[in-house]
mmCIF file of C-alpha atoms in Angstrom:
data_model
loop_
_atom_site.group_PDB
_atom_site.id
_atom_site.type_symbol
_atom_site.label_atom_id
_atom_site.label_comp_id
_atom_site.label_asym_id
_atom_site.label_seq_id
_atom_site.Cartn_x
_atom_site.Cartn_y
_atom_site.Cartn_z
ATOM 1 C CA MET A 284 -0.541 -8.049 -35.605
ATOM 2 C CA ARG A 285 -3.510 -5.826 -35.067
ATOM 3 C CA PRO A 286 -5.956 -7.943 -37.095
ATOM 4 C CA LEU A 287 -4.732 -10.964 -35.196
ATOM 5 C CA ALA A 288 -5.489 -9.298 -31.898
ATOM 6 C CA LEU A 289 -8.896 -8.503 -33.292
ATOM 7 C CA THR A 290 -9.331 -12.132 -34.167
ATOM 8 C CA VAL A 291 -8.683 -13.003 -30.573
ATOM 9 C CA PHE A 292 -11.195 -10.338 -29.623
ATOM 10 C CA LEU A 293 -13.678 -12.199 -31.784
ATOM 11 C CA ALA A 294 -13.202 -15.280 -29.676
ATOM 12 C CA LEU A 295 -13.623 -13.135 -26.604
ATOM 13 C CA VAL A 296 -16.792 -11.598 -27.866
ATOM 14 C CA LEU A 297 -18.121 -15.043 -28.765
ATOM 15 C CA ALA A 298 -17.327 -16.409 -25.341
ATOM 16 C CA ALA A 299 -18.806 -13.634 -23.221
ATOM 17 C CA PRO A 300 -22.458 -13.667 -24.376
ATOM 18 C CA LEU A 301 -22.518 -17.410 -24.482
ATOM 19 C CA ALA A 302 -21.419 -17.431 -20.881
ATOM 20 C CA ALA A 303 -24.067 -14.874 -20.080
ATOM 21 C CA ALA A 304 -26.668 -17.004 -21.777
ATOM 22 C CA GLN A 305 -25.586 -20.137 -19.998
ATOM 23 C CA PRO A 306 -27.793 -19.880 -16.854
ATOM 24 C CA ALA A 307 -30.838 -19.266 -19.029
ATOM 25 C CA PRO A 308 -31.512 -22.977 -19.598
ATOM 26 C CA ALA A 309 -31.922 -23.437 -15.854
ATOM 27 C CA GLN A 310 -35.151 -21.475 -15.880
ATOM 28 C CA ASP A 311 -37.191 -24.609 -15.524
ATOM 29 C CA PRO A 312 -35.868 -25.951 -12.242
ATOM 30 C CA HIS A 313 -37.597 -29.270 -12.438
ATOM 31 C CA ALA A 314 -36.654 -30.270 -15.933
ATOM 32 C CA GLY A 315 -33.117 -30.902 -14.894
ATOM 33 C CA HIS A 316 -33.312 -34.097 -12.987
ATOM 34 C CA GLN A 317 -36.126 -35.577 -14.942
ATOM 35 C CA HIS A 318 -34.606 -35.590 -18.375
ATOM 36 C CA GLY A 319 -30.969 -35.468 -17.477
ATOM 37 C CA PRO A 320 -28.401 -37.922 -18.591
ATOM 38 C CA ILE A 321 -28.459 -39.969 -15.464
ATOM 39 C CA ALA A 322 -26.838 -43.107 -16.646
ATOM 40 C CA ASP A 323 -23.617 -44.078 -14.991
ATOM 41 C CA GLN A 324 -21.008 -44.772 -17.613
ATOM 42 C CA HIS A 325 -19.310 -47.490 -15.664
ATOM 43 C CA GLU A 326 -22.129 -49.272 -13.976
ATOM 44 C CA GLN A 327 -24.755 -49.282 -16.715
ATOM 45 C CA PRO A 328 -23.148 -49.195 -20.084
ATOM 46 C CA GLY A 329 -26.337 -50.193 -21.845
ATOM 47 C CA ALA A 330 -28.353 -47.315 -20.524
ATOM 48 C CA GLY A 331 -26.185 -44.706 -22.117
ATOM 49 C CA PRO A 332 -27.804 -44.388 -25.535
ATOM 50 C CA ALA A 333 -31.292 -44.421 -24.101
ATOM 51 C CA ALA A 334 -30.530 -41.547 -21.747
ATOM 52 C CA ALA A 335 -28.768 -39.781 -24.573
ATOM 53 C CA HIS A 336 -31.865 -40.061 -26.727
ATOM 54 C CA ALA A 337 -33.974 -38.763 -23.894
ATOM 55 C CA ALA A 338 -31.676 -35.798 -23.516
ATOM 56 C CA GLU A 339 -31.798 -35.299 -27.239
ATOM 57 C CA GLY A 340 -35.554 -35.357 -27.481
ATOM 58 C CA GLU A 341 -36.710 -33.560 -24.387
ATOM 59 C CA GLY A 342 -33.720 -32.179 -22.575
ATOM 60 C CA LYS A 343 -33.045 -29.205 -24.770
ATOM 61 C CA GLY A 344 -32.569 -26.083 -22.781
ATOM 62 C CA PHE A 345 -31.610 -27.531 -19.487
ATOM 63 C CA GLU A 346 -28.309 -27.226 -17.854
ATOM 64 C CA ASN A 347 -26.690 -30.559 -18.584
ATOM 65 C CA GLY A 348 -28.190 -30.878 -22.011
ATOM 66 C CA ARG A 349 -26.680 -30.379 -25.407
ATOM 67 C CA GLY A 350 -26.613 -26.616 -25.011
ATOM 68 C CA ALA A 351 -24.244 -26.832 -22.082
ATOM 69 C CA ALA A 352 -22.138 -29.405 -23.860
ATOM 70 C CA LEU A 353 -21.913 -27.266 -26.993
ATOM 71 C CA LEU A 354 -21.009 -24.293 -24.813
ATOM 72 C CA PHE A 355 -18.294 -26.353 -23.133
ATOM 73 C CA TRP A 356 -16.811 -27.408 -26.458
ATOM 74 C CA VAL A 357 -16.805 -23.887 -27.779
ATOM 75 C CA LEU A 358 -15.168 -22.565 -24.630
ATOM 76 C CA ALA A 359 -12.677 -25.408 -24.555
ATOM 77 C CA LEU A 360 -11.761 -24.701 -28.131
ATOM 78 C CA ALA A 361 -11.350 -21.025 -27.322
ATOM 79 C CA THR A 362 -9.217 -21.852 -24.320
ATOM 80 C CA VAL A 363 -6.913 -24.291 -26.093
ATOM 81 C CA ALA A 364 -6.623 -22.137 -29.208
ATOM 82 C CA GLY A 365 -5.922 -19.079 -27.084
ATOM 83 C CA SER A 366 -3.277 -20.938 -25.086
ATOM 84 C CA ILE A 367 -1.542 -22.132 -28.255
ATOM 85 C CA PHE A 368 -1.821 -18.615 -29.638
ATOM 86 C CA VAL A 369 -0.079 -17.210 -26.513
ATOM 87 C CA VAL A 370 2.698 -19.739 -26.636
ATOM 88 C CA THR A 371 3.430 -19.341 -30.329
ATOM 89 C CA ARG A 372 3.383 -15.605 -30.747
ATOM 90 C CA ARG A 373 6.490 -13.532 -31.336
ATOM 91 C CA ASN A 374 4.624 -10.294 -30.888
ATOM 92 C CA LEU A 375 4.146 -9.668 -27.213
ATOM 93 C CA VAL A 376 1.094 -7.473 -27.520
ATOM 94 C CA ALA A 377 -0.679 -10.143 -29.561
ATOM 95 C CA ALA A 378 0.275 -12.720 -26.947
ATOM 96 C CA VAL A 379 -1.141 -10.585 -24.190
ATOM 97 C CA MET A 380 -4.343 -10.110 -26.102
ATOM 98 C CA GLY A 381 -4.610 -13.835 -26.643
ATOM 99 C CA MET A 382 -4.063 -14.297 -22.935
ATOM 100 C CA VAL A 383 -6.969 -11.985 -22.200
ATOM 101 C CA GLY A 384 -9.215 -13.972 -24.503
ATOM 102 C CA THR A 385 -8.085 -17.199 -22.888
ATOM 103 C CA PHE A 386 -8.871 -15.807 -19.464
ATOM 104 C CA PHE A 387 -12.313 -14.754 -20.573
ATOM 105 C CA ALA A 388 -13.015 -18.241 -21.877
ATOM 106 C CA LEU A 389 -11.715 -19.733 -18.637
ATOM 107 C CA ALA A 390 -13.927 -17.410 -16.651
ATOM 108 C CA ALA A 391 -16.884 -18.636 -18.658
ATOM 109 C CA LEU A 392 -15.821 -22.206 -17.851
ATOM 110 C CA TYR A 393 -15.684 -21.282 -14.185
ATOM 111 C CA ALA A 394 -19.204 -19.947 -14.498
ATOM 112 C CA MET A 395 -20.257 -23.217 -16.063
ATOM 113 C CA LEU A 396 -18.958 -24.940 -12.940
ATOM 114 C CA TYR A 397 -21.157 -22.653 -10.813
ATOM 115 C CA ALA A 398 -18.156 -20.723 -9.591
ATOM 116 C CA HIS A 399 -19.764 -17.391 -10.298
ATOM 117 C CA PHE A 400 -17.720 -15.448 -7.821
ATOM 118 C CA LEU A 401 -14.476 -16.861 -9.096
ATOM 119 C CA ALA A 402 -15.486 -16.183 -12.674
ATOM 120 C CA VAL A 403 -15.916 -12.503 -11.783
ATOM 121 C CA ILE A 404 -12.667 -12.521 -9.875
ATOM 122 C CA GLN A 405 -10.956 -14.152 -12.835
ATOM 123 C CA VAL A 406 -12.100 -11.392 -15.172
ATOM 124 C CA LEU A 407 -11.287 -8.623 -12.709
ATOM 125 C CA VAL A 408 -7.913 -9.852 -11.465
ATOM 126 C CA TYR A 409 -6.529 -11.798 -14.389
ATOM 127 C CA ALA A 410 -7.992 -10.226 -17.497
ATOM 128 C CA GLY A 411 -8.039 -6.841 -15.809
ATOM 129 C CA ALA A 412 -5.200 -6.269 -13.418
ATOM 130 C CA ILE A 413 -2.540 -8.848 -14.264
ATOM 131 C CA MET A 414 -2.828 -8.389 -17.991
ATOM 132 C CA VAL A 415 -2.647 -4.609 -17.628
ATOM 133 C CA LEU A 416 0.591 -5.196 -15.708
ATOM 134 C CA PHE A 417 1.863 -7.334 -18.569
ATOM 135 C CA VAL A 418 0.932 -4.651 -21.070
ATOM 136 C CA PHE A 419 2.831 -2.086 -19.081
ATOM 137 C CA VAL A 420 5.945 -4.244 -19.022
ATOM 138 C CA VAL A 421 5.586 -4.969 -22.728
ATOM 139 C CA MET A 422 5.365 -1.228 -23.273
ATOM 140 C CA ILE A 423 8.593 -0.761 -21.355
ATOM 141 C CA LEU A 424 10.587 -3.394 -23.160
ATOM 142 C CA ASN A 425 8.864 -3.822 -26.422
ATOM 143 C CA ARG A 426 10.951 -4.256 -29.488
ATOM 144 C CA PRO A 427 9.157 -4.849 -32.745
ATOM 145 C CA GLU A 428 9.666 -8.310 -34.168
ATOM 146 C CA ASP A 429 8.495 -10.141 -37.192
ATOM 147 C CA GLU A 430 5.281 -12.057 -37.045
ATOM 148 C CA PRO A 431 5.512 -15.684 -38.241
ATOM 149 C CA TRP A 432 2.129 -15.503 -39.762
ATOM 150 C CA ALA A 433 -0.789 -13.192 -39.205
ATOM 151 C CA LEU A 434 -4.149 -12.362 -40.671
ATOM 152 C CA GLN A 435 -3.466 -9.207 -42.545
ATOM 153 C CA GLY A 436 -5.629 -6.654 -44.244
ATOM 154 C CA LEU A 437 -9.135 -7.409 -45.331
ATOM 155 C CA LEU A 438 -9.656 -10.722 -43.541
ATOM 156 C CA GLY A 439 -8.803 -9.338 -40.145
ATOM 157 C CA LYS A 440 -10.964 -6.318 -40.697
ATOM 158 C CA ALA A 441 -13.841 -8.512 -41.835
ATOM 159 C CA LEU A 442 -13.463 -10.676 -38.735
ATOM 160 C CA ALA A 443 -13.408 -7.611 -36.534
ATOM 161 C CA GLY A 444 -16.484 -6.272 -38.253
ATOM 162 C CA VAL A 445 -18.311 -9.550 -37.754
ATOM 163 C CA ALA A 446 -17.249 -9.579 -34.111
ATOM 164 C CA ILE A 447 -18.528 -6.066 -33.484
ATOM 165 C CA LEU A 448 -21.754 -6.825 -35.322
ATOM 166 C CA TYR A 449 -22.282 -9.943 -33.291
ATOM 167 C CA LEU A 450 -21.589 -8.059 -30.088
ATOM 168 C CA LEU A 451 -24.140 -5.415 -31.002
ATOM 169 C CA VAL A 452 -26.766 -8.001 -31.884
ATOM 170 C CA ARG A 453 -26.274 -9.903 -28.645
ATOM 171 C CA VAL A 454 -26.299 -6.817 -26.478
ATOM 172 C CA SER A 455 -29.389 -5.472 -28.154
ATOM 173 C CA GLY A 456 -31.027 -8.863 -27.721
ATOM 174 C CA VAL A 457 -30.266 -8.861 -24.014
ATOM 175 C CA LEU A 458 -31.548 -5.330 -23.632
ATOM 176 C CA TRP A 459 -34.721 -6.272 -25.484
ATOM 177 C CA ASP A 460 -35.298 -9.122 -23.084
ATOM 178 C CA VAL A 461 -34.720 -6.875 -20.102
ATOM 179 C CA LYS A 462 -37.454 -4.600 -21.340
ATOM 180 C CA ASP A 463 -39.862 -7.476 -21.559
ATOM 181 C CA SER A 464 -39.264 -9.084 -18.179
ATOM 182 C CA PRO A 465 -36.623 -8.069 -15.678
ATOM 183 C CA HIS A 466 -35.822 -11.631 -14.667
ATOM 184 C CA ALA A 467 -35.172 -13.014 -18.130
ATOM 185 C CA VAL A 468 -31.463 -12.618 -17.952
ATOM 186 C CA VAL A 469 -31.100 -13.516 -14.303
ATOM 187 C CA ALA A 470 -30.212 -17.065 -13.438
ATOM 188 C CA ALA A 471 -33.059 -19.078 -12.032
ATOM 189 C CA PRO A 472 -32.565 -20.908 -8.738
ATOM 190 C CA ARG A 473 -30.796 -24.192 -8.961
ATOM 191 C CA PRO A 474 -32.699 -27.446 -8.922
ATOM 192 C CA GLN A 475 -33.180 -28.576 -5.337
ATOM 193 C CA ALA A 476 -33.260 -32.384 -5.390
ATOM 194 C CA ILE A 477 -31.081 -34.211 -7.828
ATOM 195 C CA ASP A 478 -30.988 -37.869 -8.645
ATOM 196 C CA THR A 479 -28.193 -39.457 -6.687
ATOM 197 C CA THR A 480 -27.269 -41.759 -9.518
ATOM 198 C CA SER A 481 -26.258 -38.854 -11.649
ATOM 199 C CA VAL A 482 -22.611 -38.534 -12.492
ATOM 200 C CA GLY A 483 -22.772 -35.430 -14.612
ATOM 201 C CA VAL A 484 -20.500 -32.736 -13.375
ATOM 202 C CA LEU A 485 -23.203 -30.170 -13.612
ATOM 203 C CA GLU A 486 -25.341 -32.191 -11.293
ATOM 204 C CA ASN A 487 -23.997 -32.955 -7.914
ATOM 205 C CA PRO A 488 -24.183 -36.554 -6.858
ATOM 206 C CA ILE A 489 -22.999 -36.376 -3.297
ATOM 207 C CA GLN A 490 -24.380 -33.574 -1.237
ATOM 208 C CA SER A 491 -27.286 -32.283 -3.214
ATOM 209 C CA ALA A 492 -29.631 -32.283 -0.267
ATOM 210 C CA GLN A 493 -27.814 -29.838 1.922
ATOM 211 C CA ARG A 494 -26.643 -27.586 -0.827
ATOM 212 C CA ASP A 495 -27.887 -24.071 -0.981
ATOM 213 C CA ASP A 496 -29.344 -22.427 -3.994
ATOM 214 C CA ASP A 497 -26.455 -20.031 -4.112
ATOM 215 C CA TRP A 498 -23.674 -22.569 -4.153
ATOM 216 C CA GLY A 499 -20.606 -20.865 -5.541
ATOM 217 C CA SER A 500 -21.989 -17.384 -5.229
ATOM 218 C CA THR A 501 -20.266 -14.525 -3.522
ATOM 219 C CA ARG A 502 -22.202 -15.102 -0.339
ATOM 220 C CA SER A 503 -21.364 -18.755 0.065
ATOM 221 C CA VAL A 504 -17.728 -18.398 -0.991
ATOM 222 C CA GLY A 505 -17.449 -15.474 1.382
ATOM 223 C CA LYS A 506 -18.773 -17.598 4.174
ATOM 224 C CA ALA A 507 -16.193 -20.267 3.483
ATOM 225 C CA LEU A 508 -13.464 -17.702 3.063
ATOM 226 C CA PHE A 509 -14.129 -15.714 6.207
ATOM 227 C CA ARG A 510 -15.003 -18.524 8.552
ATOM 228 C CA ASP A 511 -12.886 -21.590 7.857
ATOM 229 C CA TYR A 512 -10.286 -19.933 5.688
ATOM 230 C CA LEU A 513 -9.802 -16.702 7.503
ATOM 231 C CA PHE A 514 -6.177 -17.426 8.377
ATOM 232 C CA PRO A 515 -5.138 -18.270 4.793
ATOM 233 C CA PHE A 516 -6.989 -15.174 3.651
ATOM 234 C CA GLU A 517 -5.044 -12.998 6.008
ATOM 235 C CA ALA A 518 -1.830 -14.777 5.095
ATOM 236 C CA VAL A 519 -2.540 -14.003 1.469
ATOM 237 C CA SER A 520 -2.921 -10.360 2.346
ATOM 238 C CA LEU A 521 0.514 -10.527 3.913
ATOM 239 C CA VAL A 522 1.846 -12.247 0.787
ATOM 240 C CA LEU A 523 0.423 -9.449 -1.344
ATOM 241 C CA LEU A 524 2.017 -6.845 0.921
ATOM 242 C CA VAL A 525 5.390 -8.548 0.596
ATOM 243 C CA ALA A 526 4.905 -8.802 -3.170
ATOM 244 C CA VAL A 527 4.206 -5.063 -3.383
ATOM 245 C CA VAL A 528 7.278 -4.242 -1.334
ATOM 246 C CA GLY A 529 9.377 -6.713 -3.322
ATOM 247 C CA GLY A 530 8.133 -5.360 -6.628
ATOM 248 C CA ILE A 531 9.041 -1.822 -5.665
ATOM 249 C CA ALA A 532 12.430 -2.878 -4.301
ATOM 250 C CA LEU A 533 13.242 -4.888 -7.434
ATOM 251 C CA SER A 534 12.164 -2.412 -10.022
ATOM 252 C CA ARG A 535 13.837 0.550 -8.346
ATOM 253 C CA PRO A 536 17.134 1.352 -10.118
ATOM 254 C CA HIS A 537 20.215 0.263 -8.230
ATOM 255 C CA ARG A 538 23.465 2.031 -8.681
ATOM 256 C CA GLU A 539 25.594 -1.012 -7.982
ATOM 257 C CA ALA A 540 23.747 -3.158 -10.519
ATOM 258 C CA GLU A 541 24.794 -1.016 -13.439
ATOM 259 C CA ASP A 542 28.243 -2.579 -13.882
ATOM 260 C CA ASN A 543 26.837 -6.084 -13.747
ATOM 261 C CA ASN A 544 26.554 -6.915 -17.442
ATOM 262 C CA GLU A 545 27.583 -10.561 -17.644
ATOM 263 C CA MET B 254 -19.197 -43.333 -27.647
ATOM 264 C CA ASN B 255 -20.939 -40.395 -29.155
ATOM 265 C CA GLU B 256 -22.198 -39.239 -25.795
ATOM 266 C CA ILE B 257 -18.933 -37.751 -24.711
ATOM 267 C CA PHE B 258 -19.796 -34.914 -27.016
ATOM 268 C CA TYR B 259 -23.010 -33.914 -25.340
ATOM 269 C CA LYS B 260 -22.829 -35.305 -21.852
ATOM 270 C CA LEU B 261 -20.591 -33.288 -19.633
ATOM 271 C CA THR B 262 -18.746 -34.984 -16.850
ATOM 272 C CA VAL B 263 -15.976 -33.893 -14.568
ATOM 273 C CA SER B 264 -13.464 -35.583 -16.884
ATOM 274 C CA HIS B 265 -14.138 -33.057 -19.617
ATOM 275 C CA PHE B 266 -12.974 -30.219 -17.423
ATOM 276 C CA LEU B 267 -10.048 -32.210 -16.063
ATOM 277 C CA ILE B 268 -8.817 -33.133 -19.504
ATOM 278 C CA LEU B 269 -9.188 -29.560 -20.691
ATOM 279 C CA ALA B 270 -7.203 -28.417 -17.676
ATOM 280 C CA ALA B 271 -4.529 -30.999 -18.433
ATOM 281 C CA VAL B 272 -4.288 -29.827 -22.049
ATOM 282 C CA VAL B 273 -3.981 -26.195 -20.977
ATOM 283 C CA PHE B 274 -1.375 -27.145 -18.383
ATOM 284 C CA ALA B 275 0.587 -29.042 -21.024
ATOM 285 C CA ILE B 276 0.509 -26.051 -23.381
ATOM 286 C CA GLY B 277 1.719 -23.874 -20.553
ATOM 287 C CA THR B 278 4.528 -26.303 -19.839
ATOM 288 C CA VAL B 279 5.530 -26.232 -23.481
ATOM 289 C CA GLY B 280 5.574 -22.446 -23.374
ATOM 290 C CA VAL B 281 7.766 -22.432 -20.280
ATOM 291 C CA LEU B 282 10.207 -24.917 -21.789
ATOM 292 C CA MET B 283 10.363 -23.725 -25.388
ATOM 293 C CA ARG B 284 10.095 -19.976 -25.340
ATOM 294 C CA ARG B 285 12.979 -17.723 -24.541
ATOM 295 C CA ASN B 286 11.181 -14.457 -23.907
ATOM 296 C CA ALA B 287 10.693 -14.012 -20.172
ATOM 297 C CA LEU B 288 7.275 -12.437 -20.574
ATOM 298 C CA ILE B 289 5.964 -15.322 -22.620
ATOM 299 C CA VAL B 290 7.332 -17.691 -20.004
ATOM 300 C CA MET B 291 5.527 -15.787 -17.284
ATOM 301 C CA MET B 292 2.284 -15.873 -19.256
ATOM 302 C CA SER B 293 2.727 -19.620 -19.680
ATOM 303 C CA ILE B 294 3.093 -19.920 -15.917
ATOM 304 C CA GLU B 295 -0.156 -18.000 -15.538
ATOM 305 C CA LEU B 296 -1.735 -20.492 -17.961
ATOM 306 C CA MET B 297 -0.558 -23.362 -15.801
ATOM 307 C CA LEU B 298 -1.954 -21.735 -12.686
ATOM 308 C CA ASN B 299 -5.247 -21.267 -14.421
ATOM 309 C CA ALA B 300 -5.291 -24.934 -15.435
ATOM 310 C CA ALA B 301 -4.739 -25.835 -11.808
ATOM 311 C CA ASN B 302 -7.613 -23.579 -10.839
ATOM 312 C CA LEU B 303 -9.843 -25.207 -13.387
ATOM 313 C CA THR B 304 -9.019 -28.569 -11.889
ATOM 314 C CA ILE B 305 -9.809 -27.317 -8.427
ATOM 315 C CA LEU B 306 -13.124 -25.874 -9.459
ATOM 316 C CA ALA B 307 -14.110 -28.950 -11.458
ATOM 317 C CA PHE B 308 -13.496 -31.135 -8.434
ATOM 318 C CA ALA B 309 -15.290 -28.619 -6.210
ATOM 319 C CA ARG B 310 -18.276 -28.780 -8.524
ATOM 320 C CA TYR B 311 -18.126 -32.556 -8.537
ATOM 321 C CA HIS B 312 -17.936 -32.828 -4.792
ATOM 322 C CA GLY B 313 -20.279 -30.005 -3.965
ATOM 323 C CA GLY B 314 -21.421 -28.872 -0.577
ATOM 324 C CA ALA B 315 -19.259 -27.086 1.961
ATOM 325 C CA ALA B 316 -16.128 -28.947 0.908
ATOM 326 C CA GLY B 317 -16.658 -27.675 -2.634
ATOM 327 C CA LEU B 318 -16.829 -24.163 -1.317
ATOM 328 C CA GLU B 319 -13.526 -24.747 0.418
ATOM 329 C CA GLY B 320 -12.184 -25.539 -3.039
ATOM 330 C CA HIS B 321 -13.498 -22.173 -4.160
ATOM 331 C CA ALA B 322 -11.641 -20.541 -1.307
ATOM 332 C CA LEU B 323 -8.493 -22.379 -2.355
ATOM 333 C CA ALA B 324 -8.888 -21.227 -5.947
ATOM 334 C CA PHE B 325 -9.365 -17.654 -4.714
ATOM 335 C CA ILE B 326 -6.122 -17.882 -2.771
ATOM 336 C CA VAL B 327 -4.372 -19.321 -5.872
ATOM 337 C CA ILE B 328 -5.523 -16.312 -7.860
ATOM 338 C CA ALA B 329 -4.235 -13.931 -5.202
ATOM 339 C CA VAL B 330 -0.880 -15.697 -5.065
ATOM 340 C CA ALA B 331 -0.697 -15.629 -8.849
ATOM 341 C CA ALA B 332 -1.228 -11.871 -8.740
ATOM 342 C CA ALA B 333 1.616 -11.528 -6.261
ATOM 343 C CA GLU B 334 3.806 -13.774 -8.393
ATOM 344 C CA ALA B 335 3.046 -11.732 -11.483
ATOM 345 C CA ALA B 336 3.971 -8.490 -9.707
ATOM 346 C CA VAL B 337 7.270 -9.798 -8.379
ATOM 347 C CA GLY B 338 8.105 -11.655 -11.578
ATOM 348 C CA LEU B 339 7.441 -8.659 -13.778
ATOM 349 C CA ALA B 340 9.535 -6.509 -11.471
ATOM 350 C CA ILE B 341 12.349 -9.006 -11.908
ATOM 351 C CA VAL B 342 11.903 -8.919 -15.701
ATOM 352 C CA VAL B 343 12.041 -5.146 -15.681
ATOM 353 C CA ALA B 344 15.136 -5.144 -13.491
ATOM 354 C CA VAL B 345 16.862 -7.678 -15.765
ATOM 355 C CA PHE B 346 15.914 -5.735 -18.847
ATOM 356 C CA ARG B 347 17.165 -2.532 -17.275
ATOM 357 C CA THR B 348 20.616 -3.950 -16.600
ATOM 358 C CA ARG B 349 21.054 -6.131 -19.671
ATOM 359 C CA ARG B 350 18.868 -4.643 -22.397
ATOM 360 C CA HIS B 351 17.202 -7.960 -23.153
ATOM 361 C CA ALA B 352 14.812 -10.411 -21.503
ATOM 362 C CA ASP B 353 16.096 -13.576 -23.131
ATOM 363 C CA ILE B 354 16.203 -16.268 -20.486
ATOM 364 C CA ASP B 355 18.668 -18.399 -22.461
ATOM 365 C CA ARG B 356 21.217 -15.644 -22.141
ATOM 366 C CA LEU B 357 20.743 -15.212 -18.386
ATOM 367 C CA THR B 358 23.445 -17.627 -17.386
ATOM 368 C CA LEU B 359 25.058 -15.770 -14.546
ATOM 369 C CA LEU B 360 24.182 -18.381 -11.928
ATOM 370 C CA LYS B 361 25.169 -21.261 -14.182
ATOM 371 C CA HIS B 362 28.900 -21.019 -13.756
#
């Protein structure tokens, strides 16, 4: 079980630096709408391969190029594999660890959709708080069960070693870049004007003109949350209060519930 | 045909969310451990969030940010649901010494 959890940790370690490296292709803000795949799939079926070749030749390193697509497929694979892992485990701790890996991959996907604030919230709330809650409950009611199949022994250790080595390499690479230029790991501003015929999800077709550079950041989401959505926000605080009170009331031992065994 | 592999559209994210939601549904329906069922519910909520954020990204602008606010509220409600649900699981386990939802048939008869 422990090597399997480490295998999930490998997926987690793979997902996190890739997500951190994702905004890096946006450093050239003008390359995006020039070489992007701008062909509409439904309206111009013939223009697809040409745009694809353009993206293949010149579009490397920009946000809707092949790097982003490869990142998406890796993260999608991690998400689906982690979900299947969670659903098929007998061991609860392994399932929780798989869930944490899945949440990290989902947070990276949120970041790909420019939901930076929600990616951070996902990691903090889901992978942090909720999964710690699950681990506590597993600790309370854990009974050891047999594993259907698991990577045992040397393979799991080798995977864990590769994961840790990869983590060290990536972290040292990031730190090296920071020493060179302080803005190398910071996301560049988004492209301002985008071709309106674009249908790529990473390029916005509808309201690109009035969109801010920090769309999806903490500032803009906070504006939406505290202006238009202030009442739901406060209602959610009430829901959380009720949940806290309900959790305490439910988990407190009741004397009259003791004789209630089916 | 090959371009679906390297040209991202909103459909990629929607299909991924649908797949994750389906896996979560399978987990809710097939597993008997209450904790696994709750984790599958969390998976389904995350798939819904991914759908919301994909559409928010596709739409953009202020309306897209409203989608972000909605996803934020979904996360908060999911946290509340996890707290209450885990408290229920702990209470059930305390009285019955198991958390097998197929054996919790008190309301069935």
